[in-house]
Short mmCIF file of C-alpha atoms in Angstrom, two decimals:
data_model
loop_
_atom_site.label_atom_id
_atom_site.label_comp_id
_atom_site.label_asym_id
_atom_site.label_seq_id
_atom_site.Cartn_x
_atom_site.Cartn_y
_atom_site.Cartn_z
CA UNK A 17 3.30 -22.70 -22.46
CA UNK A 18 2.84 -22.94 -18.50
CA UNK A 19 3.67 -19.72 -16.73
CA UNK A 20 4.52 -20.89 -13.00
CA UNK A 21 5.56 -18.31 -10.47
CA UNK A 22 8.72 -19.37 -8.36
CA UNK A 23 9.18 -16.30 -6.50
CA UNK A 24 10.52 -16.30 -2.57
CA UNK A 25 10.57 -13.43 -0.33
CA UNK A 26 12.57 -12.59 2.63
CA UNK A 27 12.50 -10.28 5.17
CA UNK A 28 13.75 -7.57 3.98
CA UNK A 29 11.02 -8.20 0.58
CA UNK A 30 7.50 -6.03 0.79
CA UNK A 31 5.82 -8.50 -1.94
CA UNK A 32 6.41 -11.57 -4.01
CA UNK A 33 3.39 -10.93 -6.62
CA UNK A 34 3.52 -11.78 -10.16
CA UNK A 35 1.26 -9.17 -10.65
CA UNK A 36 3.61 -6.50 -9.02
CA UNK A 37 5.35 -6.84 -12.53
CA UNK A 38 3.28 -4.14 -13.96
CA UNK A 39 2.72 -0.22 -13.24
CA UNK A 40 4.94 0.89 -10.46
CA UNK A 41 4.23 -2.63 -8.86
CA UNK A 42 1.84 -3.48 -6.40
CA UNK A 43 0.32 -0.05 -5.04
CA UNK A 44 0.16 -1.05 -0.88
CA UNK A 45 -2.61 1.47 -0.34
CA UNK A 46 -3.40 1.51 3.78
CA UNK A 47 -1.24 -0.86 6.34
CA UNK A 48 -2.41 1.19 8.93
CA UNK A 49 -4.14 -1.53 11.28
CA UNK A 50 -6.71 0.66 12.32
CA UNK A 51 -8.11 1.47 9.21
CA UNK A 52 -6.66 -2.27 7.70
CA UNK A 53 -9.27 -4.05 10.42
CA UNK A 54 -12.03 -2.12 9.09
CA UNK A 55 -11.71 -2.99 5.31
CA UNK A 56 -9.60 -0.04 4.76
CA UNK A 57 -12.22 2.47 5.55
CA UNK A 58 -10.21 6.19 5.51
CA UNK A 59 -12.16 9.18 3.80
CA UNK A 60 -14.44 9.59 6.81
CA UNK A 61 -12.44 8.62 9.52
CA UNK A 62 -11.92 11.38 11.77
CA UNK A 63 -10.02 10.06 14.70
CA UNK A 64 -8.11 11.98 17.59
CA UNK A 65 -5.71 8.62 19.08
CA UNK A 66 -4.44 7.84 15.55
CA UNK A 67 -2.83 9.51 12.44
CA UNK A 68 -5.06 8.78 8.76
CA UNK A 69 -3.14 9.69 6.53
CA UNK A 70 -5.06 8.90 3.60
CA UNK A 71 -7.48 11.86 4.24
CA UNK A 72 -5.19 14.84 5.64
CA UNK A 73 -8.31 16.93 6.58
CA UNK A 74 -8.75 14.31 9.69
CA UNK A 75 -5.90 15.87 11.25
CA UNK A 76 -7.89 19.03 12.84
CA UNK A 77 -8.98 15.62 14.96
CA UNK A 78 -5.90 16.04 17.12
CA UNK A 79 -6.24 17.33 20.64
CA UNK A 80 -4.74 21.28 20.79
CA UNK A 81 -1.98 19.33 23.32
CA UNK A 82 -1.61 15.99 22.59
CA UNK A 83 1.17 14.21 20.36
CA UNK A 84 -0.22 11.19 18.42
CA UNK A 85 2.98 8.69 17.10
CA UNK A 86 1.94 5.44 15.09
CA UNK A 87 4.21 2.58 14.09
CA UNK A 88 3.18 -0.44 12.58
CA UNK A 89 4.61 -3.69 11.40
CA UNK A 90 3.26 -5.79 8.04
CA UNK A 91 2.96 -9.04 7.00
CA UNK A 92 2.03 -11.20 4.24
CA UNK A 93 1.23 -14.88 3.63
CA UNK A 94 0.25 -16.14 -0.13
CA UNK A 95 -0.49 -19.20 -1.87
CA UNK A 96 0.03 -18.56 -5.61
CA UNK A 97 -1.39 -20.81 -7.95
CA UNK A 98 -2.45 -21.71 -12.08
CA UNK A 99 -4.36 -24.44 -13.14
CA UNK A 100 -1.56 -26.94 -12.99
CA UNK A 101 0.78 -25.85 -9.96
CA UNK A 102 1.15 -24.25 -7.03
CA UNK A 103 3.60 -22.48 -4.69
CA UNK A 104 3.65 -20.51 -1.39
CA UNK A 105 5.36 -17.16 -0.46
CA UNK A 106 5.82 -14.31 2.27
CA UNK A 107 7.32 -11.48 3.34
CA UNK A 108 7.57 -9.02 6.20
CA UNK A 109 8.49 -5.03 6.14
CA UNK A 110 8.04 -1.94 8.26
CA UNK A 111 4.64 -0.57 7.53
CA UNK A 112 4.75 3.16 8.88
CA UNK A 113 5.96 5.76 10.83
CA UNK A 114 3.56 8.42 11.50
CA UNK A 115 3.30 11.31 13.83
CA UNK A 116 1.08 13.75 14.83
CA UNK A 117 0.50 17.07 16.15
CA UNK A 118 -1.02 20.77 16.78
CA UNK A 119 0.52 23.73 15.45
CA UNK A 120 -1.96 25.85 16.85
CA UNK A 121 -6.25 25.49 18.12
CA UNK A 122 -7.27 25.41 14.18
CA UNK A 123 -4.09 24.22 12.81
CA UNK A 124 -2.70 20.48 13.12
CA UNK A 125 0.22 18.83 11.05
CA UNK A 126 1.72 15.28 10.28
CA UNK A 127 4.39 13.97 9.13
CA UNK A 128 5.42 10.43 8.13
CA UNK A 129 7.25 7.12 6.26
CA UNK A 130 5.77 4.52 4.62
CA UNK A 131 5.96 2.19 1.10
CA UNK A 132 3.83 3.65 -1.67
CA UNK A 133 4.13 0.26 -3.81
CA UNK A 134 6.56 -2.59 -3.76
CA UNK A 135 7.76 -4.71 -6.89
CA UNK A 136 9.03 -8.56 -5.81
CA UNK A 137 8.46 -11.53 -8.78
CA UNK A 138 10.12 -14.53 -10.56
CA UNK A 139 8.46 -16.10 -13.46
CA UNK A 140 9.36 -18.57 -15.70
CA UNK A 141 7.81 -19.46 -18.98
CA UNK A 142 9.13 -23.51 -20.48
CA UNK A 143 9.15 -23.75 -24.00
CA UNK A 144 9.63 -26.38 -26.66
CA UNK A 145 9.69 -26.63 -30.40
CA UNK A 146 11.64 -28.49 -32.69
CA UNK A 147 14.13 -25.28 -33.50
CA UNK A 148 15.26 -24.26 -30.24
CA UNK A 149 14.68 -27.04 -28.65
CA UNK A 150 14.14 -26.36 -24.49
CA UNK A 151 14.39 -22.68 -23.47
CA UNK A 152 13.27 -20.78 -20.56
CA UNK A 153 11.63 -17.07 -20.29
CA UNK A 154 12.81 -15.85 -16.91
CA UNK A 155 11.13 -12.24 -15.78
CA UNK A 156 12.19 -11.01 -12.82
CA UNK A 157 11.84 -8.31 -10.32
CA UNK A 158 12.22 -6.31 -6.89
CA UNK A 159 12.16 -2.98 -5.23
CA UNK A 160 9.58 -0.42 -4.73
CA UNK A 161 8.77 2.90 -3.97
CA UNK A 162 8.59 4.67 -0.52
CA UNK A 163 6.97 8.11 0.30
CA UNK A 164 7.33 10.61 3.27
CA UNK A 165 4.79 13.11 3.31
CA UNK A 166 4.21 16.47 5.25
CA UNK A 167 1.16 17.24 6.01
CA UNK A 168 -1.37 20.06 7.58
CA UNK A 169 -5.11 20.38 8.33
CA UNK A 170 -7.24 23.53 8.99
CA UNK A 171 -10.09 24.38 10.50
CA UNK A 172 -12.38 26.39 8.39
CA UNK A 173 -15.45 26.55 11.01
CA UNK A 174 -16.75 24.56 13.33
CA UNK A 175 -17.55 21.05 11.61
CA UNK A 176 -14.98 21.63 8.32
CA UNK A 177 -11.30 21.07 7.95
CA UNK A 178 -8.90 21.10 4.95
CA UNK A 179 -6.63 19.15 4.70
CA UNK A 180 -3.22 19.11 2.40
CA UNK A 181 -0.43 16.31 2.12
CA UNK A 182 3.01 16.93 0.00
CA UNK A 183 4.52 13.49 -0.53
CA UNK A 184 8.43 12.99 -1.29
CA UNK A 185 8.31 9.52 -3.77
CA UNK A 186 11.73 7.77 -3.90
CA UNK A 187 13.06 4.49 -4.23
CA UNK A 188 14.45 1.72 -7.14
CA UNK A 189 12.52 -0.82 -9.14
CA UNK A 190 14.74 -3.63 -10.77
CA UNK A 191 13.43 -5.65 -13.63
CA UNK A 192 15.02 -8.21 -15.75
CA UNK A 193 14.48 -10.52 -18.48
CA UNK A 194 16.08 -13.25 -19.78
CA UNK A 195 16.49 -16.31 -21.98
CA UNK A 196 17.75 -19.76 -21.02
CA UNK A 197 18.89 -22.57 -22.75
CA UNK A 198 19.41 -25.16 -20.24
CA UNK A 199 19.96 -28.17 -22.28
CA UNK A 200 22.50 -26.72 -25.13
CA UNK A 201 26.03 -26.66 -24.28
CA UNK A 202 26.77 -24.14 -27.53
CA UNK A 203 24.08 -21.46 -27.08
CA UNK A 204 24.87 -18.08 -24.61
CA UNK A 205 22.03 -17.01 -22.12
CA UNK A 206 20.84 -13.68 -22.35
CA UNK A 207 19.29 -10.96 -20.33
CA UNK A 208 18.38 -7.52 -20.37
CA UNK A 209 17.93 -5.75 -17.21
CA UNK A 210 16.18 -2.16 -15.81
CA UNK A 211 16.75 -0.14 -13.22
CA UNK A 212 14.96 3.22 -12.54
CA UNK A 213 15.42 5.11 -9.94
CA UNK A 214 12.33 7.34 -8.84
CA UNK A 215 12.25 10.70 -7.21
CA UNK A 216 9.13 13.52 -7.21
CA UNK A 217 6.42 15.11 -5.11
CA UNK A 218 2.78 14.08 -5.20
CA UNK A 219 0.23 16.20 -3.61
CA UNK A 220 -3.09 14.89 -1.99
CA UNK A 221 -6.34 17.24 -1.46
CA UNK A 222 -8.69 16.47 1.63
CA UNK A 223 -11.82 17.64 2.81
CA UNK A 224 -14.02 16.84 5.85
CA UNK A 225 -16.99 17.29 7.63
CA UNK A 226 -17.42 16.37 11.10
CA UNK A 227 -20.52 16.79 13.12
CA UNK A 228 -21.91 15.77 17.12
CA UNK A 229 -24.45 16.05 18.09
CA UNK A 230 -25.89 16.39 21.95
CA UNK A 231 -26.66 12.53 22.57
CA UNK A 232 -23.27 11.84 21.57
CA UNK A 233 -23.93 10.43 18.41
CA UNK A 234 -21.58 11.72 14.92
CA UNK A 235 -21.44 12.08 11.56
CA UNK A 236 -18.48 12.87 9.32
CA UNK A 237 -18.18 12.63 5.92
CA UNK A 238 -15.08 13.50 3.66
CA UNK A 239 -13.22 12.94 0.37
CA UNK A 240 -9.90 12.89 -0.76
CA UNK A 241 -8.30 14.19 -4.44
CA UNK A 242 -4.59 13.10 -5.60
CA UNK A 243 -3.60 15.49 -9.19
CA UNK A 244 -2.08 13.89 -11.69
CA UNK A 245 1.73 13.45 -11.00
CA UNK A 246 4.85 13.45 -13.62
CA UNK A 247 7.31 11.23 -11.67
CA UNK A 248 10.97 11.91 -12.62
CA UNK A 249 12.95 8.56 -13.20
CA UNK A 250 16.50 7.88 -13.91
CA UNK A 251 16.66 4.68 -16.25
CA UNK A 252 19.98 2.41 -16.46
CA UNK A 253 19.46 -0.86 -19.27
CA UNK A 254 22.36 -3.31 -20.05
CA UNK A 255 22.00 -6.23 -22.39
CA UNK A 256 24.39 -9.18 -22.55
CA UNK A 257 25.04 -12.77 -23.01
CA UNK A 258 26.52 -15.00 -20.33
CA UNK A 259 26.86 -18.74 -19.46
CA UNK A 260 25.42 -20.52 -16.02
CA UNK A 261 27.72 -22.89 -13.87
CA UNK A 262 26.31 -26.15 -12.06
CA UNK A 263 26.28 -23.85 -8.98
CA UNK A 264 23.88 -21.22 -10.36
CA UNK A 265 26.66 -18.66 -10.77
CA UNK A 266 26.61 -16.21 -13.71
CA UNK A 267 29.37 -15.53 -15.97
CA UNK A 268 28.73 -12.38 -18.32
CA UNK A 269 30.21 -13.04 -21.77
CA UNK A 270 29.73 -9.66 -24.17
CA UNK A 271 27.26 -6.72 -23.52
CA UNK A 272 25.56 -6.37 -26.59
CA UNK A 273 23.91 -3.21 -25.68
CA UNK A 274 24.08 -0.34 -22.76
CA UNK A 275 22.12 2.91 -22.08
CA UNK A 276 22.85 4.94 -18.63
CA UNK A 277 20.89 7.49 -16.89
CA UNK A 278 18.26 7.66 -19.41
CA UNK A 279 15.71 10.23 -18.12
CA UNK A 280 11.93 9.64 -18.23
CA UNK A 281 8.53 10.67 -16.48
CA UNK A 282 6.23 8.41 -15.27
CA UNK A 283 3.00 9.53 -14.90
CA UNK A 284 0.69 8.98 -11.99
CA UNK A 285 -3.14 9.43 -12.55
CA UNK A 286 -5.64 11.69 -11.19
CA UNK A 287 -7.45 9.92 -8.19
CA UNK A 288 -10.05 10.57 -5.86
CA UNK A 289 -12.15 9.30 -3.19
CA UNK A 290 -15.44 9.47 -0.48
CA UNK A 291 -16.57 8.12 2.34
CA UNK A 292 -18.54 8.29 5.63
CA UNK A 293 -19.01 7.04 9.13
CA UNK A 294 -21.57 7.28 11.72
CA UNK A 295 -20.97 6.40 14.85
CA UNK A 296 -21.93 7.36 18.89
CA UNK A 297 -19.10 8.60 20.67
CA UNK A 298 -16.16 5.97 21.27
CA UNK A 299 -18.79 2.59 21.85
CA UNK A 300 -19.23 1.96 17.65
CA UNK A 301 -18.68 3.19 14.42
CA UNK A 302 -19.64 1.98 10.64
CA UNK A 303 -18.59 3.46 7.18
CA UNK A 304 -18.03 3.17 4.00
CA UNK A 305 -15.75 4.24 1.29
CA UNK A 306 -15.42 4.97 -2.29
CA UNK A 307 -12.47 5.51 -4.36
CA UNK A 308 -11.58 5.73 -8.31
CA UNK A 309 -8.58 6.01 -10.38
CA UNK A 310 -7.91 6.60 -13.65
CA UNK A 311 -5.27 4.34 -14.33
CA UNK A 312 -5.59 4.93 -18.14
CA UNK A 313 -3.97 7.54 -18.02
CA UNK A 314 -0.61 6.09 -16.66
CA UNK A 315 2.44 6.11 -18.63
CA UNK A 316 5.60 4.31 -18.34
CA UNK A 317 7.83 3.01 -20.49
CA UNK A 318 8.76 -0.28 -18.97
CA UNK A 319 5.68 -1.35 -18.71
CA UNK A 320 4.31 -3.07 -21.55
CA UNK A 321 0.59 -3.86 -20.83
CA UNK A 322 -1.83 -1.12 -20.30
CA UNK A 323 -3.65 -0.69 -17.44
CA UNK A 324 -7.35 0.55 -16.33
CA UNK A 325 -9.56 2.91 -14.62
CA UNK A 326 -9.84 1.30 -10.77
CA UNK A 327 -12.67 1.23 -8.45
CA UNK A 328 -12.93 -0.12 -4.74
CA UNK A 329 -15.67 -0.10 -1.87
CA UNK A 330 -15.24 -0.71 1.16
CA UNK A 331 -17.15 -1.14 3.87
CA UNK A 332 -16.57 -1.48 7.87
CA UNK A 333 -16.73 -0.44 11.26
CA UNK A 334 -15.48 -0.94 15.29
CA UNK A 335 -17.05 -1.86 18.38
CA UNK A 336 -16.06 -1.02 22.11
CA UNK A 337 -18.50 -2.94 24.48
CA UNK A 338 -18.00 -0.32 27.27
CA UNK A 339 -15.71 2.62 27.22
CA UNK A 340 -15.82 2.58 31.59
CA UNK A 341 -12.51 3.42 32.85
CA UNK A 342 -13.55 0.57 35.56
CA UNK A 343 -14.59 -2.12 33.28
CA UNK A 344 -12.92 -5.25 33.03
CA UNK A 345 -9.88 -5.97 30.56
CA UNK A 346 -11.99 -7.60 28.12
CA UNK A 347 -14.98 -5.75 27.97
CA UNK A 348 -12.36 -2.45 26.81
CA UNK A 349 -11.44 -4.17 23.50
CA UNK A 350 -11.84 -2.33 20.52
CA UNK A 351 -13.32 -4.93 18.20
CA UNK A 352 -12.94 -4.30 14.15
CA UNK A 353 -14.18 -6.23 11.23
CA UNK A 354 -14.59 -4.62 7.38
CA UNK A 355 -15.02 -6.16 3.59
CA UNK A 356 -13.52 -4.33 0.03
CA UNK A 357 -13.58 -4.88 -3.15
CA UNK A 358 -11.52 -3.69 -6.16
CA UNK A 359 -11.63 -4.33 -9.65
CA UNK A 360 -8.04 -3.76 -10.09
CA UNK A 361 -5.90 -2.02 -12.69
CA UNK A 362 -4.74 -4.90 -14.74
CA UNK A 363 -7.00 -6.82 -17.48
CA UNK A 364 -4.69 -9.38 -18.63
CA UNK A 365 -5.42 -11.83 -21.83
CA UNK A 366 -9.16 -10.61 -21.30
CA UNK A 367 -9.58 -11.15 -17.79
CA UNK A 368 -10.20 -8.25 -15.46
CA UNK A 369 -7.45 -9.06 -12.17
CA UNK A 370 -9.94 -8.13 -9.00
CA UNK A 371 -9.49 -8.50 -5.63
CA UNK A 372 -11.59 -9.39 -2.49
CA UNK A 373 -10.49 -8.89 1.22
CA UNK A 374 -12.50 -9.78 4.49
CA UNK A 375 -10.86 -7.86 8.08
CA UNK A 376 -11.28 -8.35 11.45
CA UNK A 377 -8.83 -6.67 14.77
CA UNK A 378 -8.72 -5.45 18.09
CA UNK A 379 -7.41 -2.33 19.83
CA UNK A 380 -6.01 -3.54 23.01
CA UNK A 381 -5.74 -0.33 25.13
CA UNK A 382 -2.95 0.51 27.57
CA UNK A 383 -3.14 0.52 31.18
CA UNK A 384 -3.47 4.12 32.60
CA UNK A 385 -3.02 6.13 29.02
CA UNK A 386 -5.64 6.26 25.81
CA UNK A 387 -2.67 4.14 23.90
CA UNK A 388 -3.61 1.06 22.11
CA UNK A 389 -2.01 -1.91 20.77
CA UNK A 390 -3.78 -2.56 17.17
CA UNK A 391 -4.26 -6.11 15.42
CA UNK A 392 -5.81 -6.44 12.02
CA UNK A 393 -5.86 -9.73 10.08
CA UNK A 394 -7.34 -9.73 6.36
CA UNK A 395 -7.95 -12.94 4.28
CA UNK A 396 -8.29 -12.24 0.76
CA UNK A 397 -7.95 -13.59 -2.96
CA UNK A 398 -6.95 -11.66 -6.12
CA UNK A 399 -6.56 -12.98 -9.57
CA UNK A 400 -8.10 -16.21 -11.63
CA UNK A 401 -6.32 -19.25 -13.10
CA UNK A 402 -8.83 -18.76 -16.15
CA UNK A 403 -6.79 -18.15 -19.40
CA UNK A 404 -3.19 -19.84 -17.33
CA UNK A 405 -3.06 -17.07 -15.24
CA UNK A 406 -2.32 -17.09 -11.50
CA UNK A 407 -4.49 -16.90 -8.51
CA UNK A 408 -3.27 -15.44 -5.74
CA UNK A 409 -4.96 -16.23 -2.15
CA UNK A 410 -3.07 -14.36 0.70
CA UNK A 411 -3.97 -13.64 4.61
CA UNK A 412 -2.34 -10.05 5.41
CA UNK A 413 -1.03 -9.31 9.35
CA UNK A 414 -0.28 -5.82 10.58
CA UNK A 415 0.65 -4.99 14.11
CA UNK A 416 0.14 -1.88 15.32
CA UNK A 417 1.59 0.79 17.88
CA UNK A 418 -0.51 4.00 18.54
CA UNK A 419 0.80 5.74 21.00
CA UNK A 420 -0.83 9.19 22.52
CA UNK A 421 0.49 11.89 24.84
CA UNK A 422 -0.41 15.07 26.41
CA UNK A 423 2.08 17.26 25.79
CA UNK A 424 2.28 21.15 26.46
CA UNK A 425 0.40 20.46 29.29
CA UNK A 426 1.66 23.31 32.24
CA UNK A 427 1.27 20.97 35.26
CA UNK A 428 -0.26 23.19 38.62
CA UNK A 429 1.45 22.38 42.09
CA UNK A 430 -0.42 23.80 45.10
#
């Protein structure tokens, strides 16, 4: 048997993973391309020019009258590949809309879009035996899962904020499979195929500590808890037979079975994570982060193979060579490099699926305002062809728009 993924993604695709088959598909975790540059750094990132989501207790890092708005667009080049073949994909989607803002001196709020996890595959497995003869195994799927959160972050003294995000999940998975007989003229294909339809709140926890201290150098440490979440799903499954043309068309033949708005919770594990940074004013910073889920715990009845308890590290950190209004252009860079790791959530036919990533980017700052234009670039490689699995080696691009006003502002005219 040689599993070889044939997947293709357009533009309008998030993924095109074979390992985005399982779970709720491939979780997308931070596309921001601040925090992306740095190796994904978040828990102790306490920022005022830029929204982090993943830890709302950094909003109190607002100015009391500024408005902070981040868009960012996301890439994906991969190279997909088992002991025997190979084959190249990509895909390109909106990565997120955030925005930013005071409510009051000790209480800021955010608000936001982005992709929680994306599903995008096509697999085929080629058999032979003297019975059947030649048949395929065709899995397929697409879709994903998008969130948009509300968010608020208070001040409790001085140096610690808390920090609360409610997070709207919606959006459609699609998942098929089928078998082929390509060389019998008197057999019927068949395929059965899922759709759910997701729709439920998830709530994320934050804490942080921020601290500066008279030379201008900072501390801030923080951590981040997500509850365990019962996500309502709406489930459609048809089964039928049909027969393929010479042009690749479909014709259904009978629907052997048929179940409609079948309702079922999939649930969402209890996660959590830390981090911290130290840095001296806006001229460097270096952290680190920690974060573990208990992906055990996940339930969901499409999904056939268990998954496991997930731990990453990160590690990374920026440098500004001079932060002088009358530098020159190049010496005002923002310069950003970072390293993770995960173990991942899958262990498939005994071998755990882990992933490595390497980051680099720049902050190229606007002319006359503290807006930046953000780059961040990570190469990275997830996956092993050990046991005819696939190996995925991909080089993610995210391009970033952070854009920060002074607003409220009563102007004085003499």
């Amino acid at each position: 048997m040689v599993m070889l993924c044939i997947a293709t993604a357009s533009a309008q695709d998030r993924i095109s993973s074979p390992y985005s088959r399982f779970g709720v598909g491939e979780l997308l975790g931070n596309t921001h391309a601040n925090n992306m540059a740095m190796g994904g750094i978040t828990q102790g990132v306490y920022n005022p020019l830029y929204v982090n989501y993943a830890n709302p207790a950094s909003y109190t890092a607002f100015d009391s009258l500024s408005f902070v708005f981040d868009v960012g667009l996301h890439a994906r080049l991969t190279n997909l590949s088992t002991v025997s073949a190979s084959q190249s994909a990509n895909y390109a989607s909106l990565g997120n809309l955030l925005f930013g803002f005071p409510v009051t001196r000790w209480w800021k709020a955010s608000f936001g879009l982005l992709p929680y996890s994306a599903t995008g595959y096509k697999m085929t497995d080629h058999h032979a035996d003297s019975i059947w003869n030649n048949y395929n195994n065709v899995y397929e799927g697409k879709g994903g899962i998008n969130q948009f959160y509300v968010g608020s972050s208070f001040d409790l003294s001085r140096h610690l904020s808390l920090g609360i995000n409610a997070a709207y999940l919606f959006g459609t998975m699609d998942h098929s499979s089928s078998t082929e007989f390509p060389d019998s003229l008197y057999r019927f294909n068949s395929v059965t195929k899922y759709s759910t339809r997701a729709h439920d709140f998830m709530i994320t926890y934050g804490i942080m500590y921020h601290k500066e201290f008279s030379d201008k150098f900072h501390f801030t440490a923080g951590g981040s808890f997500i509850a365990k979440t019962a996500l309502a799903t709406t489930a459609d499954r048809v089964t039928y037979t049909y027969t393929s043309s010479g042009s690749g068309v479909d014709s259904p033949r009978d629907t052997i079975d048929f179940a409609e708005s079948a309702k079922e919770n999939i649930t969402l594990p209890t996660g959590f994570g830390a981090g911290f940074t130290i840095g001296k004013g806006n001229k460097w910073l270096l952290g680190s982060d920690f974060k573990y889920t208990q992906w055990e715990d996940f339930k969901f009845s499409a999904t056939t193979e268990p998954l496991v308890n997930n731990m990453q590290i990160a590690l990374g950190g920026f440098y500004n060579p001079s932060t002088s209004t009358v530098s020159n252009y190049l010496s005002k860079i923002t310069y950003r490099a970072g390293l993770r790791y995960s173990n991942g959530l899958l262990e498939l036919r005994g071998q755990r699926i882990d992933e490595f990533g390497i980051s680099f980017g720049v902050g190229l700052p606007l002319s006359r305002t503290s807006s930046t234009i953000n780059i961040a670039v990570e190469a990275g490689s997830r996956g092993t062809k050990e046991q005819n699995l696939i190996n995925e080696n991909y080089v993610k691009f995210t391009l970033g728009l952070s854009i920060f006003e002074r607003w409220f502002v009563i102007k004085k005219y003499e």
